[in-house]
Short mmCIF file of C-alpha atoms and ligand atoms in Angstrom, two decimals:
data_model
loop_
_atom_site.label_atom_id
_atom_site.label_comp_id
_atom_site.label_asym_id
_atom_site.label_seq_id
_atom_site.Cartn_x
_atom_site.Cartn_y
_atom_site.Cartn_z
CA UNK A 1083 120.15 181.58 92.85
CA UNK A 1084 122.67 179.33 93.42
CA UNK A 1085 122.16 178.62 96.91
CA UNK A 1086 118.54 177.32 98.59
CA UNK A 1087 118.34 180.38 100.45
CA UNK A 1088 119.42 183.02 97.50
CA UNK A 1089 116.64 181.29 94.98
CA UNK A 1090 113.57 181.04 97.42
CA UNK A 1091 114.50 184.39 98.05
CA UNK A 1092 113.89 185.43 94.10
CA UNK A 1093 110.30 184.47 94.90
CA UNK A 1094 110.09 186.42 98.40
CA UNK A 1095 110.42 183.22 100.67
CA UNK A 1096 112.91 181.57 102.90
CA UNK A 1097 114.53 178.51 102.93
CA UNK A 1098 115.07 176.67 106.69
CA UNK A 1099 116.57 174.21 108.50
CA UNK A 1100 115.69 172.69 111.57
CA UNK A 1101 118.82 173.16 113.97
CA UNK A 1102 120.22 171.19 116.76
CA UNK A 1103 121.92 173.62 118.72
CA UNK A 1104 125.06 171.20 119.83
CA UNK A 1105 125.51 170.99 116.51
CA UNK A 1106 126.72 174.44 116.01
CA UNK A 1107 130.20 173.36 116.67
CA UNK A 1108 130.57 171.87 113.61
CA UNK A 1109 132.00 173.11 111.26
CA UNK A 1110 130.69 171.17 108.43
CA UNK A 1111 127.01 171.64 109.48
CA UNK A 1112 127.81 174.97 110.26
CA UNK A 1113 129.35 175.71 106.72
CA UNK A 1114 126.16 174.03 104.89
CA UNK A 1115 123.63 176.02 106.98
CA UNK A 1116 125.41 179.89 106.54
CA UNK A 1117 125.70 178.62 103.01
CA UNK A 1118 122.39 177.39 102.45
CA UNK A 1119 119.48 178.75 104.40
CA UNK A 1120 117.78 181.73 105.61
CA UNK A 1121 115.54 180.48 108.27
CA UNK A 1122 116.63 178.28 111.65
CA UNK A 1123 113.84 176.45 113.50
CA UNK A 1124 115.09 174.99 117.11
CA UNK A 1125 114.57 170.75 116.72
CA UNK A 1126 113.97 170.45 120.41
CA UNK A 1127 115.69 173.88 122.09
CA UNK A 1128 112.49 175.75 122.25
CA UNK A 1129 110.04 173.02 123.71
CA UNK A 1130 108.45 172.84 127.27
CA UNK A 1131 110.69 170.52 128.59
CA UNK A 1132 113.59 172.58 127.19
CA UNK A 1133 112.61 175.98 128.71
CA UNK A 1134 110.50 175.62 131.82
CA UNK A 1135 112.38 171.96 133.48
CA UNK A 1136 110.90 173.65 136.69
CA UNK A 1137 107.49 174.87 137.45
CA UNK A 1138 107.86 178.92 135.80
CA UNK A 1139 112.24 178.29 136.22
CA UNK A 1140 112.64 179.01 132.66
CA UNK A 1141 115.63 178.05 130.56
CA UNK A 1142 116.51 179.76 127.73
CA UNK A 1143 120.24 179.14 127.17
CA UNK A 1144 120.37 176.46 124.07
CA UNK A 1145 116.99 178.42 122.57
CA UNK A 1146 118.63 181.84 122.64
CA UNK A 1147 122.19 180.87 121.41
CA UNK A 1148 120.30 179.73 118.14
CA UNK A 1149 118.99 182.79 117.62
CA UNK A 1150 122.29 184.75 118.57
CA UNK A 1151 123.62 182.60 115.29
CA UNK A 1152 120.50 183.66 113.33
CA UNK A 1153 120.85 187.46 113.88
CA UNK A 1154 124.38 187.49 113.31
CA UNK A 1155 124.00 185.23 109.82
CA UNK A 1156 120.60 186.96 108.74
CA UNK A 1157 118.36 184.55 109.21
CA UNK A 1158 114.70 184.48 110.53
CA UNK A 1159 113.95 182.00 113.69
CA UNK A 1160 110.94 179.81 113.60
CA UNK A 1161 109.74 179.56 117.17
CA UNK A 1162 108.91 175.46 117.82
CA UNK A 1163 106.99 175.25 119.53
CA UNK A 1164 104.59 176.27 122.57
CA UNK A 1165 102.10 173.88 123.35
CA UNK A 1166 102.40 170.13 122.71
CA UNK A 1167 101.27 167.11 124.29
CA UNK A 1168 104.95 165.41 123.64
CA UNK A 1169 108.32 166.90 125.43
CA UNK A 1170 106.76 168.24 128.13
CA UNK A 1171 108.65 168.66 131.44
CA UNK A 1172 107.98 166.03 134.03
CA UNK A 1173 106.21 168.33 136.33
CA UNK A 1174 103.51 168.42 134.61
CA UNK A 1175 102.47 164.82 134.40
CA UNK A 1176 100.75 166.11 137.88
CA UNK A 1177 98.98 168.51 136.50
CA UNK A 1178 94.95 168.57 135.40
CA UNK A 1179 92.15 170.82 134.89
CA UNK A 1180 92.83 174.59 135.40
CA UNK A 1181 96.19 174.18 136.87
CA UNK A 1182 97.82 172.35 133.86
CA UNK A 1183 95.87 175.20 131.76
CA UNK A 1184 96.96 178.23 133.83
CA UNK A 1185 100.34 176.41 133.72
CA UNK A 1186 100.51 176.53 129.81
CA UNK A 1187 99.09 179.87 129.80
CA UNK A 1188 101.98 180.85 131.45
CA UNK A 1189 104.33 179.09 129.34
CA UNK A 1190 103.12 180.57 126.29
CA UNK A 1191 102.91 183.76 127.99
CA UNK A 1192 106.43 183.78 129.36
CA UNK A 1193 108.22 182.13 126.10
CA UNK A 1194 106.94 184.18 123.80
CA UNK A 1195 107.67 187.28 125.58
CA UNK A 1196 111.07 186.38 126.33
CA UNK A 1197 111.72 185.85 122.46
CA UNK A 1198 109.34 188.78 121.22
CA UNK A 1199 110.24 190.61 118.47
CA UNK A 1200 113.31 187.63 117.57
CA UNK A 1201 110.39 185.24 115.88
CA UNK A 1202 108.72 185.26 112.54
CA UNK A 1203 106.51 182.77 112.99
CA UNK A 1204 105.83 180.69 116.20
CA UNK A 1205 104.60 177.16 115.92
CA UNK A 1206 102.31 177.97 118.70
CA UNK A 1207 100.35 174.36 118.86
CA UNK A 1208 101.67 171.67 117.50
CA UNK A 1209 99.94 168.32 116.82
CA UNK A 1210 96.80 168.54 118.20
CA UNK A 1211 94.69 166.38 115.66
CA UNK A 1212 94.10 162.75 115.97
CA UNK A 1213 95.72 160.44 113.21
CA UNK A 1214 93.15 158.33 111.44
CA UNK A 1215 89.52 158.91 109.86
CA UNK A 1216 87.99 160.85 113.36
CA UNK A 1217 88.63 164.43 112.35
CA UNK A 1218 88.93 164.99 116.00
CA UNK A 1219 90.92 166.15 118.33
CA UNK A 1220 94.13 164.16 119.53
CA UNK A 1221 93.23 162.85 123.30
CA UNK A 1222 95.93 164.49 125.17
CA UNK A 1223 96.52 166.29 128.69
CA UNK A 1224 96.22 169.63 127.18
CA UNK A 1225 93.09 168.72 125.27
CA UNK A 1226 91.50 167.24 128.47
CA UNK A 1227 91.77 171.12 129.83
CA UNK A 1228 88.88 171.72 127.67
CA UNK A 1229 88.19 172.19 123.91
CA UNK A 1230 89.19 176.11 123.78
CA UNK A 1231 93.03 175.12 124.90
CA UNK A 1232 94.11 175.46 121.59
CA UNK A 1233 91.97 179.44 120.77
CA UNK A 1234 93.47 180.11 124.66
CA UNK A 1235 97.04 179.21 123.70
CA UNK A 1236 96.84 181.38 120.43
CA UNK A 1237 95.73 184.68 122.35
CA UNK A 1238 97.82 184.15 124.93
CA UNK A 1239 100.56 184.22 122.27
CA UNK A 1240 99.27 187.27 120.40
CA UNK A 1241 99.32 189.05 123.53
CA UNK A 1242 103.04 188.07 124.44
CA UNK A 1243 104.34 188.61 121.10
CA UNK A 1244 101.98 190.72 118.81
CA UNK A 1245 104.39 190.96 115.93
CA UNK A 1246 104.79 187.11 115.56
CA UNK A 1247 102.93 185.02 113.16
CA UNK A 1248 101.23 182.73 114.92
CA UNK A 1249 100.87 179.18 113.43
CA UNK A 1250 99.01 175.73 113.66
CA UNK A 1251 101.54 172.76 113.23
CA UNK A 1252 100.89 169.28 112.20
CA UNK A 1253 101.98 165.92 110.40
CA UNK A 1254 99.63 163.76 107.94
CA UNK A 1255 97.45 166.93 107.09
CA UNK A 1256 99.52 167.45 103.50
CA UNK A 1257 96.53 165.94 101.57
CA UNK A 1258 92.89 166.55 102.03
CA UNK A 1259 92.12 163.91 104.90
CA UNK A 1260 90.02 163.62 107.65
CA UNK A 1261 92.69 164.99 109.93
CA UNK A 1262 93.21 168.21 107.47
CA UNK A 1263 89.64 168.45 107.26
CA UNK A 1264 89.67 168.75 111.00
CA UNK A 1265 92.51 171.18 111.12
CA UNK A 1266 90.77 173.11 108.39
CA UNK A 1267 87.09 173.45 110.47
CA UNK A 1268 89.22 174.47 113.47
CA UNK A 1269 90.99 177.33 110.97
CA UNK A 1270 88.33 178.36 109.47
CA UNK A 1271 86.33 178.70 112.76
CA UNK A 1272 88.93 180.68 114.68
CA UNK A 1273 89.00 183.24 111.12
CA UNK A 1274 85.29 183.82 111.03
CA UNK A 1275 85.50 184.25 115.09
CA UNK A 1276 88.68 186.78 115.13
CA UNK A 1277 91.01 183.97 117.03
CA UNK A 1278 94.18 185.16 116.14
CA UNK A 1279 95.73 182.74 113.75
CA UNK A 1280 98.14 183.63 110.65
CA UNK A 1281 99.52 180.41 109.53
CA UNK A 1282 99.19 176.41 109.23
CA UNK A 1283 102.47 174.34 109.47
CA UNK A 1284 102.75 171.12 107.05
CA UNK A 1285 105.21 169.22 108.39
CA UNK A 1286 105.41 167.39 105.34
CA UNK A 1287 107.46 164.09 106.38
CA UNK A 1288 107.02 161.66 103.92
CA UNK A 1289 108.00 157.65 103.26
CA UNK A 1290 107.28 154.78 100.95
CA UNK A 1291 103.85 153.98 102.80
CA UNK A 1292 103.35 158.46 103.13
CA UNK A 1293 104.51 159.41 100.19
CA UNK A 1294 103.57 163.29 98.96
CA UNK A 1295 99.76 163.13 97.86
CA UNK A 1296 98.88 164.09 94.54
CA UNK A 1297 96.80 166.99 96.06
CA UNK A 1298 99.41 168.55 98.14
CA UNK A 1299 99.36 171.67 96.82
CA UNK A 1300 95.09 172.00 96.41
CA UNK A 1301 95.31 171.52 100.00
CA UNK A 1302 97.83 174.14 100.51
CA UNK A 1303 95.62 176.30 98.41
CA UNK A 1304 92.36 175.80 100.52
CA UNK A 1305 93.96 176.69 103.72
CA UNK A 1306 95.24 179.91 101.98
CA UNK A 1307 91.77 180.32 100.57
CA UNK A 1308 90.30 180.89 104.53
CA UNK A 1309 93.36 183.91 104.72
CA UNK A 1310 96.04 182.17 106.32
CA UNK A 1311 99.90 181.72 104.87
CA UNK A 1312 100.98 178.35 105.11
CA UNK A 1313 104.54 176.86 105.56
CA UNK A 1314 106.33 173.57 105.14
CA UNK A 1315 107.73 173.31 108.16
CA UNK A 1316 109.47 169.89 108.90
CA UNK A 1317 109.75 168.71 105.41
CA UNK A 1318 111.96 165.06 104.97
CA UNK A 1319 111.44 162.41 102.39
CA UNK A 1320 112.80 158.86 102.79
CA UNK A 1321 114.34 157.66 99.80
CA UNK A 1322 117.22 158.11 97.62
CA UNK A 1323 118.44 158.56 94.23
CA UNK A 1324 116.05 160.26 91.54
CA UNK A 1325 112.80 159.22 92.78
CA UNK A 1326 113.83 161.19 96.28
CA UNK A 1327 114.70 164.09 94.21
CA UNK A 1328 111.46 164.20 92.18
CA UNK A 1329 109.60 163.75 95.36
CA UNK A 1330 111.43 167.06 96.67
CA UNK A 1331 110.70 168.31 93.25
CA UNK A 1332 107.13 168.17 93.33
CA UNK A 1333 106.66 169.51 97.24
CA UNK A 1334 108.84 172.84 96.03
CA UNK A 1335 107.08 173.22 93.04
CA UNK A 1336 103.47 172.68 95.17
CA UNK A 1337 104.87 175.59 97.43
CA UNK A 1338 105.84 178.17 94.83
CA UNK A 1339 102.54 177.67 93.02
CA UNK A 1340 100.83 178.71 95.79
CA UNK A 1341 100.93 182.85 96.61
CA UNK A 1342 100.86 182.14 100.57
CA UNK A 1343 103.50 179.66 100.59
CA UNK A 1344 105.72 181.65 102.13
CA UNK A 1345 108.59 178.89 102.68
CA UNK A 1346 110.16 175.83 102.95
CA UNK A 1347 111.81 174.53 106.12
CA UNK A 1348 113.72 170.82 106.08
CA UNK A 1349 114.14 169.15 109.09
CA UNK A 1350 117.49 168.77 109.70
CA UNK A 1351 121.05 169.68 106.99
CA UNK A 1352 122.55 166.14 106.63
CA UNK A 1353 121.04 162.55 106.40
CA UNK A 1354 122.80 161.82 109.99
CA UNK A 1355 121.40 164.69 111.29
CA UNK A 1356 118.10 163.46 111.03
CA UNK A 1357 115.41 162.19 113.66
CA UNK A 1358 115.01 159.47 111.15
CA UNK A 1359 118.45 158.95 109.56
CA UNK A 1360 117.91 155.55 108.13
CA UNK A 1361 115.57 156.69 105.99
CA UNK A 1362 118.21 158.95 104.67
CA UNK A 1363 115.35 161.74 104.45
CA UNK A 1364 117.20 165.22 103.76
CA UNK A 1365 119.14 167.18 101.36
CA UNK A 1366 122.96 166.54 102.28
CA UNK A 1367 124.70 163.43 102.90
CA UNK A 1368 126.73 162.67 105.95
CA UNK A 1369 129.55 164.02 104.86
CA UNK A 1370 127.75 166.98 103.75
CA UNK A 1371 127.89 166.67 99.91
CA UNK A 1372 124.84 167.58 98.31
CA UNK A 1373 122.64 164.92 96.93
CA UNK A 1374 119.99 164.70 94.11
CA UNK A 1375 117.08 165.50 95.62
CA UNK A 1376 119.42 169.09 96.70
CA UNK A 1377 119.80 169.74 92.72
CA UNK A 1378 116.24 168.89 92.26
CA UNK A 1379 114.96 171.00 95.02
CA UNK A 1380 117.49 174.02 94.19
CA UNK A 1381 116.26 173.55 90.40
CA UNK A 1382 112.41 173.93 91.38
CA UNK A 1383 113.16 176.80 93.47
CA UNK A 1384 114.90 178.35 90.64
CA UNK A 1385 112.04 177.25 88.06
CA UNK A 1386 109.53 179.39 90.23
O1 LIG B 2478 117.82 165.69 125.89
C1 LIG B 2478 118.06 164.29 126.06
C2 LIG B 2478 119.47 164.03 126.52
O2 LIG B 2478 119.65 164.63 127.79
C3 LIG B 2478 119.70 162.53 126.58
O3 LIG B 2478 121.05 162.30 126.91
C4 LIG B 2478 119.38 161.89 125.24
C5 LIG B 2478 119.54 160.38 125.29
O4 LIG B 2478 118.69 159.74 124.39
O5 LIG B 2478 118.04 162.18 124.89
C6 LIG B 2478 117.83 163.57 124.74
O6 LIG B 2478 116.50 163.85 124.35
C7 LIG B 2478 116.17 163.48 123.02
C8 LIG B 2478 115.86 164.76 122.24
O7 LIG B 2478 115.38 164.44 120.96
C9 LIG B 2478 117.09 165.65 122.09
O8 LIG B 2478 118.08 164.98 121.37
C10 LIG B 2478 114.96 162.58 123.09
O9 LIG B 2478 115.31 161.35 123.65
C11 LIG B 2478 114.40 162.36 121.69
O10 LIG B 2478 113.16 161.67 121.80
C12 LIG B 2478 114.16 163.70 121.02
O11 LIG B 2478 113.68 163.43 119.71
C13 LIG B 2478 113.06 164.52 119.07
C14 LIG B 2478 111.61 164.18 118.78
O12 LIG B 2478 111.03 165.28 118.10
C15 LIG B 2478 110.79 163.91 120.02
O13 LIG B 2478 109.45 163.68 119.67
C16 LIG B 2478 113.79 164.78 117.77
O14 LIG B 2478 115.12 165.22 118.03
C17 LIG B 2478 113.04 165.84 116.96
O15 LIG B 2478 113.62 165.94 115.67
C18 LIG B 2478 111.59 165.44 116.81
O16 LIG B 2478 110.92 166.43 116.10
C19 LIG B 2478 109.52 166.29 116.02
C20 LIG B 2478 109.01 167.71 115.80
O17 LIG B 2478 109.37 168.51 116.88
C21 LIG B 2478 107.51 167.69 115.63
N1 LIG B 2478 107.11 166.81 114.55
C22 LIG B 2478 107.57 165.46 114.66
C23 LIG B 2478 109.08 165.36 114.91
C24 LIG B 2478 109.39 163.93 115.24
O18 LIG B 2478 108.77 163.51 116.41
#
């Protein structure tokens, strides 16, 4: 292939960006992403505080004009994301206990209905693990509900939106960790119990101090060994030059080995586009030429 999009696609997968939707009037990030990639993921369009600003007043504006552009360039929509314990409107800062449940119950509920059938895979939690050596669960509003928030969130989705896969999200689980060990219990709990889960998210944002673990892909591998597909869903890697590209490299390679690695989504098209732009994390400069790490990444792809 000679694009991202056209060589993941020789192995079956797709190849995403993560899209701010004011963006789309540009015509250089515009050109780069129809040229590019098969697969759109909303940066911030499809959160809580996005699409319900108002108790059940739901906003779907920004959220649905990205996937207008999807359908009419071919390109899947990764739904990001349902339940978090960040961007969340103000009104709920209120809430506790059952109403702040029932009240993301209904979110999910109404969200993923609204976008059924448009979605291939839904981030439907995202972030719910504390960083560090606990294994636990992130303290958090939502977690406060009660410990089956997260198994509640994932049927309610199932039921709005049965075609969907339905995915766990997170950051700092690309290795075997205690936090991935904690994500992976939770997994492999809600298999043997029939919660309905499909997929695990690896955000995948690495730096100097995070840089991509030399077991990255034997971690992929063990999640797909409980029957899951896994994605790498937010994937940026501060750096530059070669050893950026051999870092991007290595993460594509990781993917393709793996059966259930069903794609590759970076988080953003140019370097300014980024949440973290000095770190000059992504696959296009500012102007939009194509860096290193994009021939190393397109080679990989290619390779598998
Ligand atoms: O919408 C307001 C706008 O009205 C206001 O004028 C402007 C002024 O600063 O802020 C706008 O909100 C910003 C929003 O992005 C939209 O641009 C927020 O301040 C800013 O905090 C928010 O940042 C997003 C961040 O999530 C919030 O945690 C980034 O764009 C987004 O890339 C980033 O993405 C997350 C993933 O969803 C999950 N994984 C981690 C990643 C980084 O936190």
């Amino acid at each position: 292939g000679t694009t991202l999009g056209a060589a993941a696609a020789e192995t079956g997968r797709y190849f995403g960006a993560a899209v701010a939707v004011n963006r789309l009037s540009d015509s250089v990030y515009v050109g780069i992403l129809n040229r590019e990639f098969t697969s759109v993921t909303a940066e911030n369009e499809m959160k809580w505080d996005a699409t319900e600003p108002s108790p059940n007043q739901f906003t779907y504006a920004s959220g649905d004009k990205l996937v207008s552009h999807a359908e009419a360039n071919g390109m899947r929509v990764r739904g990001h994301t349902l339940a978090w314990h960040q961007q969340q409107p103000r009104w709920t800062a209120v809430l506790s206990g059952t109403a702040l449940r029932n009240a993301m119950l209904n979110h999910v509920t109404q969200v993923a209905t609204h976008y059924r059938g448009k979605i291939h895979a839904w981030n439907v939690v995202n972030e719910a693990f504390a960083d560090g050596g606990s294994g636990a669960r992130r303290d958090s509003n939502l977690q406060r509900t009660g410990d089956d928030w997260i198994e509640a969130a994932f049927r309610a989705a199932r039921a709005a939106d049965p075609g969907a896969k339905l995915c766990y999200n997170d950051y700092y689980t690309d290795g075997q960790n205690p936090k991935s060990n904690g994500v992976y219990a939770m997994v492999r709990d809600f298999r043997a119990r029939g919660v309905p889960i499909d997929c695990v998210g690896f955000q995948s944002h690495f730096t100097a101090q995070s840089p991509v673990p030399s077991d990255y892909q034997a971690n992929l591998q063990r999640f797909v060994d409980l029957g899951v597909e896994v994605q790498i869903t937010e994937l940026d890697i501060e750096g530059s030059g070669s050893s950026q590209a051999d870092s991007y490299s290595r993460v594509v390679s990781a993917c393709l080995a793996v059966s259930r690695c069903t794609g590759i989504t970076v988080s953003g098209i140019r370097d300014t586009d980024s949440w973290r732009s000095s770190a000059t994390p992504l696959l296009f400069d500012g102007n939009g030429a194509k860096k290193a790490a994009y021939t190393s990444t397109l080679d990989a792809l290619n390779a598998g």
